[in-house]
Coordinates of C-alpha atoms and ligand atoms in Angstrom, one line a residue:
M1 CA 50.3 127.3 46.5
H2 CA 49.9 125.0 44.2
C3 CA 48.9 125.6 39.9
V4 CA 47.2 122.8 38.3
P5 CA 47.1 123.6 34.4
L6 CA 44.1 121.8 33.0
P7 CA 44.5 121.3 28.8
M8 CA 41.5 122.6 26.7
I9 CA 42.1 118.6 25.4
G10 CA 41.6 115.3 28.2
T11 CA 40.4 118.3 31.2
D12 CA 38.7 115.8 33.1
V13 CA 41.2 112.8 33.4
A14 CA 43.4 115.8 33.6
W15 CA 41.4 117.6 36.6
R16 CA 40.3 113.3 38.0
A17 CA 44.2 113.3 38.0
A18 CA 45.2 116.1 40.4
A19 CA 42.2 116.0 42.8
R20 CA 42.9 112.8 43.9
R21 CA 46.8 114.1 43.9
L22 CA 46.0 116.9 45.8
I23 CA 42.8 115.5 47.9
G24 CA 45.3 112.1 48.4
A25 CA 48.3 115.0 49.9
R26 CA 44.8 117.0 51.9
V27 CA 45.6 119.8 50.0
K28 CA 43.2 122.6 51.0
P29 CA 41.1 124.0 48.3
A30 CA 42.4 127.7 48.7
D31 CA 45.4 125.9 48.5
V32 CA 45.0 125.5 44.6
L33 CA 44.7 127.4 42.2
W34 CA 43.3 126.3 38.5
D35 CA 44.6 127.3 35.2
F36 CA 42.4 126.0 32.1
D37 CA 44.6 126.2 29.2
N38 CA 46.9 128.5 29.5
Q39 CA 44.2 131.7 31.1
S40 CA 46.0 133.1 33.9
P41 CA 50.0 132.5 32.7
Q42 CA 50.6 134.9 36.0
L43 CA 49.6 131.2 37.8
F44 CA 53.4 129.9 37.1
E45 CA 54.2 132.1 39.3
S46 CA 53.3 129.4 42.2
T47 CA 54.4 125.1 41.8
V48 CA 53.4 123.5 39.9
E49 CA 54.3 120.3 41.3
L50 CA 51.4 118.3 42.8
P51 CA 52.2 117.0 45.8
E52 CA 52.7 112.8 46.6
P53 CA 49.3 111.6 47.3
R54 CA 49.8 109.7 51.0
R55 CA 45.4 109.1 52.1
P56 CA 44.0 108.2 49.4
M57 CA 40.2 108.9 49.5
K58 CA 37.3 107.0 48.0
V59 CA 34.7 108.8 46.7
S60 CA 31.0 108.4 45.7
K61 CA 30.1 107.5 41.8
E62 CA 27.2 110.8 42.3
F63 CA 30.4 112.7 42.8
V64 CA 32.1 110.7 39.5
A65 CA 28.7 111.4 37.9
L66 CA 29.1 114.8 38.6
A67 CA 32.4 115.5 38.5
N68 CA 33.0 114.4 34.5
T69 CA 29.8 116.2 33.7
A70 CA 29.9 119.5 35.1
V71 CA 33.8 120.0 34.5
W72 CA 32.8 120.8 30.6
H73 CA 31.5 123.4 31.7
S74 CA 32.7 126.4 31.1
D75 CA 32.5 128.4 34.0
P76 CA 35.8 129.0 35.2
Q77 CA 35.1 128.9 38.7
R78 CA 34.1 125.2 37.9
F79 CA 37.0 123.1 38.9
A80 CA 37.9 124.6 42.1
R81 CA 34.2 124.2 43.1
L82 CA 33.7 120.6 41.7
Y83 CA 37.1 120.2 44.5
A84 CA 35.5 122.2 47.0
L85 CA 33.3 120.1 47.0
L86 CA 34.8 116.8 46.9
W87 CA 37.7 118.5 50.0
R88 CA 33.7 118.6 51.8
L89 CA 32.6 114.9 50.9
R90 CA 36.1 114.3 53.7
K91 CA 33.3 115.4 56.4
E92 CA 30.0 115.1 55.2
P93 CA 29.8 111.7 53.0
G94 CA 26.0 112.5 52.9
L95 CA 26.6 115.6 50.9
M96 CA 25.0 114.1 47.7
Q97 CA 22.0 113.6 49.7
D98 CA 21.7 117.4 50.2
R99 CA 19.1 118.9 47.4
A100 CA 19.7 122.1 49.7
D101 CA 23.7 122.8 50.3
P102 CA 24.1 125.8 47.4
E103 CA 26.7 124.8 46.8
L104 CA 26.3 121.0 45.7
A105 CA 22.6 122.6 43.2
K106 CA 25.1 124.9 41.7
L107 CA 26.8 122.0 40.2
R108 CA 24.5 120.4 39.6
Q109 CA 22.8 123.8 37.8
M110 CA 26.2 123.5 35.9
E111 CA 26.1 120.0 35.0
K112 CA 21.9 120.6 33.5
N113 CA 23.8 123.5 31.5
V114 CA 26.4 120.7 30.5
R115 CA 23.8 117.9 29.5
R116 CA 21.5 120.6 27.7
C117 CA 24.1 122.2 25.7
Q118 CA 25.5 117.7 24.5
H119 CA 21.9 117.5 24.0
K120 CA 21.8 120.3 21.5
M121 CA 25.1 119.7 19.7
K122 CA 23.1 116.5 18.8
A123 CA 20.5 118.4 17.6
F124 CA 22.3 121.5 15.2
V125 CA 25.1 120.0 13.9
R126 CA 24.4 119.9 9.9
F127 CA 27.4 118.1 8.5
R128 CA 28.6 118.2 5.2
D129 CA 29.5 115.9 2.1
L130 CA 32.9 117.0 1.4
R131 CA 33.1 114.8 -1.4
S132 CA 35.9 112.3 -0.7
D133 CA 37.8 109.8 -3.3
G134 CA 37.9 107.2 -0.2
P135 CA 36.2 104.2 -0.2
R136 CA 34.8 106.1 3.1
R137 CA 32.3 108.9 2.5
S138 CA 33.9 112.5 4.1
F139 CA 32.3 115.1 6.4
G140 CA 32.8 118.4 8.0
A141 CA 30.3 120.8 10.3
W142 CA 30.8 123.7 12.1
F143 CA 29.8 124.4 15.4
E144 CA 29.4 126.4 18.0
P145 CA 28.5 125.4 22.1
T146 CA 28.1 127.6 25.0
H147 CA 30.4 124.8 26.7
N148 CA 33.2 122.4 26.0
T149 CA 31.1 120.1 24.7
V150 CA 33.3 118.5 22.1
E151 CA 34.8 115.3 23.4
P152 CA 31.2 114.6 25.8
T153 CA 29.4 113.4 22.5
A154 CA 31.9 112.5 20.2
Q155 CA 30.4 109.0 21.9
F156 CA 27.1 109.7 19.9
F157 CA 29.0 110.5 16.7
M158 CA 31.5 108.4 16.7
R159 CA 28.5 104.7 17.2
R160 CA 25.7 107.1 15.2
F161 CA 28.4 107.7 11.6
A162 CA 30.3 104.9 12.5
D163 CA 31.3 103.9 9.1
M164 CA 32.5 107.6 7.1
D165 CA 34.7 110.5 8.6
W166 CA 33.9 113.1 9.1
M167 CA 35.6 116.5 11.0
I168 CA 33.3 118.8 13.5
V169 CA 35.4 121.7 13.2
T170 CA 34.4 124.6 16.9
P171 CA 36.5 127.5 17.9
D172 CA 37.8 125.5 20.4
V173 CA 38.6 122.0 19.7
T174 CA 38.1 120.3 16.6
A175 CA 37.2 116.0 16.7
Q176 CA 38.5 113.6 13.9
F177 CA 37.4 110.2 13.4
K178 CA 38.6 108.9 10.1
D179 CA 39.4 104.8 9.9
G180 CA 37.3 105.2 12.6
K181 CA 39.1 106.2 15.5
I182 CA 38.6 109.3 17.0
A183 CA 41.7 112.1 17.4
F184 CA 40.3 115.1 19.4
H185 CA 42.8 118.3 18.1
E186 CA 43.1 122.6 18.8
G187 CA 39.8 124.7 17.8
R188 CA 39.5 126.7 14.4
E189 CA 38.1 129.2 12.5
K190 CA 34.5 128.4 10.5
P191 CA 36.1 126.5 7.6
E192 CA 34.9 127.2 3.7
L193 CA 32.9 123.9 3.2
P194 CA 31.2 123.0 -0.2
E195 CA 27.8 123.5 -0.1
D196 CA 25.3 120.5 -0.5
G197 CA 23.0 119.1 -2.9
A198 CA 21.4 117.5 0.6
E199 CA 20.7 121.4 1.6
A200 CA 18.3 122.2 -0.5
L201 CA 16.0 118.3 -0.1
W202 CA 16.0 119.3 4.1
G203 CA 14.9 122.0 3.3
T204 CA 12.0 121.1 1.5
Y205 CA 11.8 118.2 4.3
F206 CA 11.9 120.6 6.9
C207 CA 9.7 123.5 4.8
N208 CA 7.1 120.2 5.0
I209 CA 6.7 119.8 8.9
F210 CA 6.3 122.9 9.9
N211 CA 3.2 122.9 10.8
P212 CA 1.2 126.4 10.6
A213 CA -1.2 125.6 13.1
R214 CA 1.6 124.9 16.5
V215 CA 3.2 128.1 16.1
K216 CA 4.8 128.7 19.5
I217 CA 7.3 131.5 18.6
S218 CA 8.6 131.3 21.9
A219 CA 9.0 127.2 22.4
M220 CA 10.7 127.2 19.5
T221 CA 13.2 129.4 20.1
S222 CA 13.9 127.8 23.1
E223 CA 13.8 124.2 21.9
M224 CA 16.2 125.4 19.3
P225 CA 17.9 128.9 20.3
K226 CA 18.9 131.4 17.5
K227 CA 22.0 130.9 18.4
Y228 CA 22.5 128.5 16.3
W229 CA 20.4 129.6 13.4
K230 CA 23.1 131.0 12.0
N231 CA 24.8 127.0 11.6
M232 CA 21.8 126.0 10.5
P233 CA 20.5 126.0 6.5
E234 CA 17.3 125.2 7.4
T235 CA 16.1 128.2 9.5
Q236 CA 16.7 130.7 6.9
F237 CA 13.1 129.7 6.5
I238 CA 11.7 130.4 9.4
P239 CA 10.5 133.5 9.9
G240 CA 9.2 133.0 5.4
L241 CA 7.2 129.9 7.4
I242 CA 6.0 131.6 10.5
A243 CA 4.3 134.8 8.3
D244 CA 2.7 132.4 6.5
A245 CA 1.2 131.0 8.7
E246 CA -2.3 132.5 9.6
K247 CA -2.3 132.3 5.9
K248 CA -1.6 128.5 6.1
V249 CA -4.3 127.9 8.6
Q250 CA -6.7 129.6 6.7
E251 CA -6.0 128.1 3.9
M252 CA -6.1 124.2 6.1
R253 CA -9.5 125.3 8.4
E254 CA -11.4 126.0 4.5
A255 CA -10.1 122.5 3.2
A256 CA -11.7 118.9 3.6
P257 CA -10.9 117.4 6.4
T258 CA -9.6 113.8 5.7
L259 CA -8.6 110.8 7.8
P260 CA -5.7 108.3 6.8
P261 CA -7.6 105.2 5.3
E262 CA -7.2 102.0 8.0
R263 CA -8.0 105.3 11.4
M264 CA -11.1 106.5 9.0
A265 CA -12.6 103.1 9.1
H266 CA -12.3 102.1 12.6
I267 CA -14.3 105.7 13.2
R268 CA -16.9 104.3 11.0
K269 CA -16.9 101.1 12.4
Q270 CA -17.9 102.7 14.9
L271 CA -20.3 105.2 13.8
T272 CA -22.3 102.6 12.3
A273 CA -22.3 100.4 15.5
Q274 CA -23.3 103.0 17.8
A275 CA -25.7 103.6 14.9
Q276 CA -28.1 100.6 15.1
P277 CA -29.2 98.4 18.3
A278 CA -26.2 96.7 20.4
S279 CA -26.9 93.5 21.5
W280 CA -24.8 91.0 23.3
N281 CA -24.6 89.2 20.3
M282 CA -22.5 92.0 19.0
L283 CA -20.8 93.3 22.2
E284 CA -19.9 89.6 22.1
A285 CA -17.6 89.7 18.8
E286 CA -16.5 92.9 19.1
I287 CA -14.6 91.9 22.8
A288 CA -14.3 88.9 20.9
G289 CA -11.9 90.8 18.6
F290 CA -9.4 92.4 21.0
S291 CA -5.8 91.7 20.6
E292 CA -3.4 93.2 21.4
P293 CA 0.7 92.1 23.4
G294 CA 0.3 92.3 26.2
F295 CA -2.8 90.4 27.2
S296 CA -4.5 86.9 27.2
D297 CA -6.2 86.3 23.9
R298 CA -9.2 85.7 25.9
A299 CA -12.2 87.1 27.2
V300 CA -13.6 87.4 30.0
M301 CA -17.6 88.2 30.0
G302 CA -19.4 89.4 32.3
S303 CA -21.3 87.0 34.5
G304 CA -24.9 87.3 37.1
P305 CA -28.2 88.8 35.2
R306 CA -28.3 90.5 31.9
D307 CA -31.0 92.6 33.9
A308 CA -29.6 93.7 37.0
N309 CA -31.0 96.6 38.8
L310 CA -26.8 96.7 40.3
M311 CA -23.9 96.3 38.4
I312 CA -20.8 95.5 39.9
V313 CA -17.0 96.8 38.0
G314 CA -14.1 95.8 38.6
E315 CA -11.0 96.9 36.2
Q316 CA -9.7 93.7 34.9
P317 CA -9.5 89.4 35.0
G318 CA -6.8 88.0 36.8
D319 CA -4.9 84.7 36.0
Q320 CA -7.5 82.9 37.6
E321 CA -10.6 84.8 35.8
D322 CA -8.6 84.3 32.5
L323 CA -8.0 80.8 33.6
A324 CA -11.9 80.0 34.2
G325 CA -13.4 82.5 32.2
L326 CA -15.7 84.2 35.0
P327 CA -14.7 87.3 37.0
F328 CA -14.3 88.1 40.7
V329 CA -13.4 84.5 41.6
G330 CA -9.8 84.8 42.3
P331 CA -8.2 86.3 45.5
A332 CA -9.4 90.0 45.0
G333 CA -12.9 88.1 44.6
Q334 CA -13.0 85.9 46.8
V335 CA -11.9 89.2 49.3
F336 CA -14.8 91.4 47.6
R337 CA -18.0 88.5 47.7
A338 CA -16.5 86.9 51.4
A339 CA -16.8 91.3 52.1
A340 CA -20.2 91.5 50.8
G341 CA -21.8 89.0 52.2
R342 CA -21.3 90.1 55.9
V343 CA -22.8 92.9 55.3
G344 CA -26.0 91.3 53.1
L345 CA -25.4 92.8 50.1
D346 CA -26.7 89.9 47.1
A347 CA -23.4 89.7 44.9
D348 CA -24.8 86.5 43.0
S349 CA -27.8 89.1 41.5
A350 CA -25.4 91.8 40.6
Y351 CA -24.4 91.7 37.5
L352 CA -20.4 91.9 38.0
T353 CA -17.9 92.9 35.2
N354 CA -14.9 94.6 34.4
A355 CA -13.4 98.2 32.7
V356 CA -11.2 95.9 30.3
K357 CA -12.4 92.3 29.7
H358 CA -8.4 90.9 28.7
F359 CA -6.6 90.5 31.3
K360 CA -2.9 91.8 31.1
F361 CA 0.5 90.4 32.2
Q362 CA 3.8 89.5 32.0
Q363 CA 5.2 86.1 31.5
R364 CA 7.6 85.6 35.3
G365 CA 9.5 81.8 34.5
K366 CA 6.0 79.7 35.4
R367 CA 3.7 83.1 37.0
R368 CA 2.2 86.1 34.9
I369 CA 2.7 88.7 36.5
H370 CA -0.7 91.3 36.5
Q371 CA -0.1 95.0 34.9
N372 CA -2.2 97.9 35.4
P373 CA -3.9 98.9 31.6
S374 CA -2.9 101.8 30.6
V375 CA -5.7 104.7 30.2
R376 CA -5.1 104.7 26.4
E377 CA -6.8 100.8 27.3
I378 CA -8.9 101.8 29.3
D379 CA -10.6 103.9 26.8
H380 CA -10.5 102.2 24.6
C381 CA -12.2 99.1 26.1
A382 CA -14.8 101.5 28.0
W383 CA -16.9 101.6 24.2
W384 CA -17.6 97.4 25.4
L385 CA -18.1 98.7 29.3
R386 CA -20.9 101.4 27.7
T387 CA -23.0 98.6 25.9
E388 CA -22.7 96.9 28.4
V389 CA -24.3 99.0 30.7
A390 CA -27.0 99.5 28.0
L391 CA -27.5 96.1 28.0
V392 CA -27.9 95.3 31.2
K393 CA -29.6 99.3 32.7
P394 CA -28.5 99.1 35.9
R395 CA -29.9 101.3 38.8
L396 CA -26.7 101.9 40.5
I397 CA -22.9 100.7 39.3
V398 CA -20.2 100.4 41.7
A399 CA -17.0 101.0 40.3
M400 CA -14.3 99.6 42.3
G401 CA -11.0 100.5 41.6
A402 CA -9.1 103.7 39.7
S403 CA -9.3 102.0 36.7
A404 CA -13.5 101.7 36.9
T405 CA -13.3 104.6 38.3
R406 CA -12.3 105.9 34.9
A407 CA -13.8 103.6 33.1
L408 CA -17.5 104.8 33.9
T409 CA -16.7 108.3 34.5
G410 CA -14.5 109.4 32.6
S411 CA -11.9 110.6 35.2
G412 CA -9.7 108.6 37.1
T413 CA -8.5 111.5 39.5
N414 CA -7.8 110.9 43.1
L415 CA -9.7 108.1 43.6
L416 CA -9.4 108.2 47.3
K417 CA -11.5 111.9 47.4
R418 CA -14.0 110.3 45.2
R419 CA -14.7 107.0 47.6
S420 CA -17.7 106.5 49.6
T421 CA -19.8 109.1 47.1
V422 CA -21.9 109.3 44.3
E423 CA -21.0 110.1 40.4
T424 CA -23.2 111.1 37.2
G425 CA -21.8 108.7 35.4
V426 CA -21.1 109.3 31.6
D427 CA -24.6 107.3 30.5
D428 CA -25.7 109.4 33.2
V429 CA -26.7 105.8 35.7
P430 CA -25.1 107.6 39.2
V431 CA -21.8 106.0 39.9
F432 CA -20.6 104.2 43.2
I433 CA -17.5 105.0 43.1
T434 CA -15.0 102.2 46.0
V435 CA -11.9 101.3 46.2
H436 CA -10.6 98.1 44.3
P437 CA -10.8 94.8 46.8
S438 CA -7.0 94.0 45.7
H439 CA -5.7 97.4 48.3
L440 CA -7.1 95.2 51.1
L441 CA -5.3 93.1 49.5
R442 CA -1.9 94.5 49.5
L443 CA -1.7 96.4 53.4
P444 CA 0.0 95.7 56.1
D445 CA -1.5 93.4 58.6
S446 CA -1.3 96.9 60.8
E447 CA -4.1 98.6 58.7
R448 CA -5.6 95.6 57.4
A449 CA -8.5 95.8 59.3
S450 CA -9.6 99.0 59.3
A451 CA -9.7 99.0 55.6
E452 CA -11.6 96.3 55.6
A453 CA -14.1 98.2 58.2
K454 CA -14.2 100.7 55.7
F455 CA -15.2 98.8 52.4
A456 CA -17.7 96.5 54.0
A457 CA -19.5 100.4 54.9
D458 CA -18.5 100.8 51.2
L459 CA -20.8 97.4 50.2
Q460 CA -23.7 97.8 53.2
N461 CA -24.6 101.6 51.8
I462 CA -24.4 100.0 48.2
A463 CA -26.8 96.9 49.6
E464 CA -29.3 100.0 51.3
M465 CA -28.9 101.9 47.7
S466 CA -29.4 99.1 45.5
N467 CA -32.8 98.3 47.7
S468 CA -34.0 101.4 47.7
A469 CA -33.6 101.4 44.2
V470 CA -36.2 98.2 43.7
S471 CA -38.6 99.3 45.7
Ligands
URA501 N1 -10.4 92.3 39.6 C1 -10.9 92.7 39.3 O1 -10.7 94.3 38.9 N2 -12.3 91.6 38.2 C2 -11.5 90.5 38.4 O2 -12.9 89.6 37.3 C3 -10.6 90.3 39.7 C4 -9.5 90.4 39.4

């Protein structure tokens, strides 16, 4: 039997060194006893000498990452579990990818708990000013973590408070950062820390950002578990804030709504514009004024008869459309025009436009790579598209792809389920939903012919529907 003493400080390094030697000497997990921080002195009847490693084992990065975190868990079994997993990895090289393995799942859960504890430590440590006379300010904090997270989280505090001296005291380990150097010592009892004037300010800030209309006690206590409250000065205000929440919400309801000036101006402009009958000049001027990072400054307006019965809507202009200033002239446009021609759909008699009027791209060397517009961007531009619909007054609209479908129906859900159907659009105009022609360009050869046939069948339906809408 091999007994491995592991220290409270530097546990990770000591465990790794021991595990490397044990596995190199092919010592079975059942023959190892791990003694953390001298907690099982009776184990010292066994031998402490570790065997010489004979056959070093190469360990995957995934295991190292898991071990480096799970080793800080407070479960006394963590070392044995990690070593047992390491032992199995010799014969089961794919084990780290096996999500169903209960031992791996247990260690993954430990890893998650440690990360969560680190996150809480970053968020809930509260420093007090120790008022040093030296050139650097000095702070101290008391914290009670659930797992042994002082060492692995110290880097975070070192980066954040690099120009100060500080100390985090916990019952097990104390981290001391002085003159830019970190050291870890034994833990201590809670020290007397001086009153801190900044705490009153912090309390006022906390009370001010508390939103009484959003009180969810269960969410709050899960984010900020009660066991941390006693060391966080602001938590003394929480019971009072919760008790007053309903009264505050009532006061908010009764008070007149206010909006930040910039947003108010934007909404006013839209409401004024909506109240006036839309005109092409106004629309073009509005669209030309759009300027967002990541988008071309040139707008590509719709093309075709402005009184067309059929309106066809794509996603956004591509590279070639942006250069030509016309929609559907690049590769996807050619696929669409060729397919339309084959089924007798006259693309030139339709009004062609896009949900978003500017090319969104990423510059890579000389190439401009297409980027999908976000939902926010599609919704922002939808107002222009709806104005276009109001001006053209088509009898039927075709939405090609998810972006156009979202802009015209208000919903971007599952395009393939909605494909080849007609929905009532936000302006009560029927919207025929189909895929975007660029979808055909991305398919492997083996799938292309059947997808083209399906697209052609949609276009044939559209041709028939728009003909019957005219007659
Ligand atoms: N794709 C579109 O959605 N619109 C175009 O104008 C060109 C390609």
